[in-house]
Short mmCIF file of C-alpha atoms in Angstrom, two decimals:
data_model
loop_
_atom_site.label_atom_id
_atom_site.label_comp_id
_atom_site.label_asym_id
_atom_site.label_seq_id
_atom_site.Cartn_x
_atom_site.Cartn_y
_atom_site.Cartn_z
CA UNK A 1 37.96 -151.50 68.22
CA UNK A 2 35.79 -154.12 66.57
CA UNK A 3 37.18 -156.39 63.38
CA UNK A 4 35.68 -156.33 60.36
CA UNK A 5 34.96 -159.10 57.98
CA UNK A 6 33.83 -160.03 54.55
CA UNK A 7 33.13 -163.16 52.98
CA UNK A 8 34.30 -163.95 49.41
CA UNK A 9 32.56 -165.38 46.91
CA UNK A 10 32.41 -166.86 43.31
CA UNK A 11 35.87 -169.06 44.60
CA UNK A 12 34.03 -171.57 41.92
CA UNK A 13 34.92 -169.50 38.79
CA UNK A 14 38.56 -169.45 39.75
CA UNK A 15 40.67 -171.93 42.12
CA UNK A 16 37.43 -173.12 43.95
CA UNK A 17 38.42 -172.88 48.09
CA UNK A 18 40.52 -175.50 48.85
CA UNK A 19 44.13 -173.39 48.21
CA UNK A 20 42.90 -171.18 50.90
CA UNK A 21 44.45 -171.86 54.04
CA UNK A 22 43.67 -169.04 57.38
CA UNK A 23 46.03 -166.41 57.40
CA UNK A 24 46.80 -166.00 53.98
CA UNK A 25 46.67 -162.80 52.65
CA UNK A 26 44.29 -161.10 49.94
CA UNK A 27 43.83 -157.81 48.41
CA UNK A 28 40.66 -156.25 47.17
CA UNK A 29 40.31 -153.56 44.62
CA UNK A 30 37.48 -152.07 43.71
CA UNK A 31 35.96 -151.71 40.13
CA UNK A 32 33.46 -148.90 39.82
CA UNK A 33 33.18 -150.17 35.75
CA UNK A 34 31.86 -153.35 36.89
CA UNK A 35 28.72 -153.53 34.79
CA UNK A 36 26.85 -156.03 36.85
CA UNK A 37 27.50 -154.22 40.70
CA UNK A 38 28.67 -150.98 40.68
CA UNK A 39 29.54 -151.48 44.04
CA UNK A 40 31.85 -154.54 43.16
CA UNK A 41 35.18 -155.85 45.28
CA UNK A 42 37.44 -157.58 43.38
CA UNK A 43 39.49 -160.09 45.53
CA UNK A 44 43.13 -161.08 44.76
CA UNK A 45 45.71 -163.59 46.04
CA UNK A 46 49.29 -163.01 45.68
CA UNK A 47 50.68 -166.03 42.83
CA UNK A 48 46.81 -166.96 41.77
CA UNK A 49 44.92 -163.25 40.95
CA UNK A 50 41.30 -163.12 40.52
CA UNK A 51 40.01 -165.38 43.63
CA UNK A 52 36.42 -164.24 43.58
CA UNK A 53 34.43 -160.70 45.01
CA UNK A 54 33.38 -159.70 48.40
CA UNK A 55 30.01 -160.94 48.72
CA UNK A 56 27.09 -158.06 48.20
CA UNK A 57 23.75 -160.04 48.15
CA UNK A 58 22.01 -161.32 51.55
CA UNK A 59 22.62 -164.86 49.84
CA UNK A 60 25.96 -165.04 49.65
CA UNK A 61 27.19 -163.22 52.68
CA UNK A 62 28.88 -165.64 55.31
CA UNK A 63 27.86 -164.84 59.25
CA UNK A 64 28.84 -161.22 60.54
CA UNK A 65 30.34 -160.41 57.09
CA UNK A 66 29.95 -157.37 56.01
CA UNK A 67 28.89 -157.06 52.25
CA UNK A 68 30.34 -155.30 49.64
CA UNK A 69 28.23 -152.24 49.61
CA UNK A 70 28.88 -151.98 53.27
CA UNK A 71 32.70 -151.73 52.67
CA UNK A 72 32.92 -149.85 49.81
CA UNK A 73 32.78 -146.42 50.76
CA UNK A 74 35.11 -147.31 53.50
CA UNK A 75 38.32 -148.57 51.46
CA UNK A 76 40.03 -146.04 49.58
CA UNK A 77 40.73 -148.04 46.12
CA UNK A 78 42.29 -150.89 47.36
CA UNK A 79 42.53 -153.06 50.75
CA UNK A 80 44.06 -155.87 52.00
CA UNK A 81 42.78 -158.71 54.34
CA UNK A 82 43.63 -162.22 55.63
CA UNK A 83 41.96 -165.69 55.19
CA UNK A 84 40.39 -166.65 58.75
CA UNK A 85 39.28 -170.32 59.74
CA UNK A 86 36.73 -170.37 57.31
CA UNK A 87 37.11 -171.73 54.46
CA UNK A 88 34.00 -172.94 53.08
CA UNK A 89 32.29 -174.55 50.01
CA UNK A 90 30.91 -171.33 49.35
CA UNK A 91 33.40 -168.90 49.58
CA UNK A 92 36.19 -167.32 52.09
CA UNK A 93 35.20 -165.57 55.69
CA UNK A 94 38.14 -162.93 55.96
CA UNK A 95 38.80 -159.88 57.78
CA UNK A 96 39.87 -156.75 57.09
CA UNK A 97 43.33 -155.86 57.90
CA UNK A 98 45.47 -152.63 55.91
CA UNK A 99 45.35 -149.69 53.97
CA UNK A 100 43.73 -147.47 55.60
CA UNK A 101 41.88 -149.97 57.79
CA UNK A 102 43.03 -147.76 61.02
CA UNK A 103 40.90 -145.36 58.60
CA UNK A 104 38.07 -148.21 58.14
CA UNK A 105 38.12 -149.15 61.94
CA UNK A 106 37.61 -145.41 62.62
CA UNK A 107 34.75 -144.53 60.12
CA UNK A 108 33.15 -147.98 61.01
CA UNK A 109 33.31 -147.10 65.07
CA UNK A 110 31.32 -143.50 64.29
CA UNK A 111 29.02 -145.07 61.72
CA UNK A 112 27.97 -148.75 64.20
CA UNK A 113 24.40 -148.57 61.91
CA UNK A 114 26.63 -150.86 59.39
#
C-alpha cells in the first residue's frame, strides 16, 4: 500500500515551522466556504490550532506531496496526519495517517492517475 503525503503551507501566518518537530500529529478539516479555494484543507495542531493549509498550487507543493485538490475528495470531512522529517522554511512535508485513511489508501490504490 503506498503512503500518502501533503505538504503544508502558509506556517508564516501562524507559528512559522520551527515548533514542528517529525511525528507530531495534525488534523485537517476541510472548508468548502473557503472563498479563496473551494477545495481548501485547513491544518490543525493539537495546543496551537490554525498551522497553515495543505498546499494546492504547483508552487507550493513540497516533493511527492499530494495537493489539496488531490486529497480532497478522498477525506471524508476531516483527517489526521503526522509531521515527517521535513520541516522546512516553507512549510511541513506530512503524511497521511487516520480517519478513513484505510478508506484513502484504498480509493488512492484504484485511482494511481493521482
Amino acid at each position: 500500500m503506498e503512503d500518502i503525503f501533503f505538504t503544508v503551507t502558509g506556517c508564516n501566518h501562524y507559528f512559522g515551522t520551527e515548533a514542528f518537530k517529525p511525528r507530531m500529529k495534525v488534523t485537517l478539516y476541510k472548508e468548502p466556504d473557503n472563498k479563496y479555494d473551494k477545495e481548501a484543507i485547513r491544518v490543525e495542531a493539537r495546543a496551537l490550532g490554525k498551522i497553515g493549509y495543505v498546499a494546492n498550487s504547483p508552487y507550493t507543493v513540497l516533493g511527492e506531496s499530494r495537493s489539496a485538490g488531490r486529497l480532497y475528495d478522498l477525506i471524508d470531512d476531516g483527517a489526521t496526519g503526522r509531521v515527517l522529517l521535513y520541516v522546512l522554511p516553507q512549510g511541513l512535508v506530512c503524511e497521511l495517517e487516520e480517519t478513513g485513511f484505510e478508506k484513502v489508501k484504498k480509493i488512492y490504490k484504484k485511482h494511481r492517475h493521482y
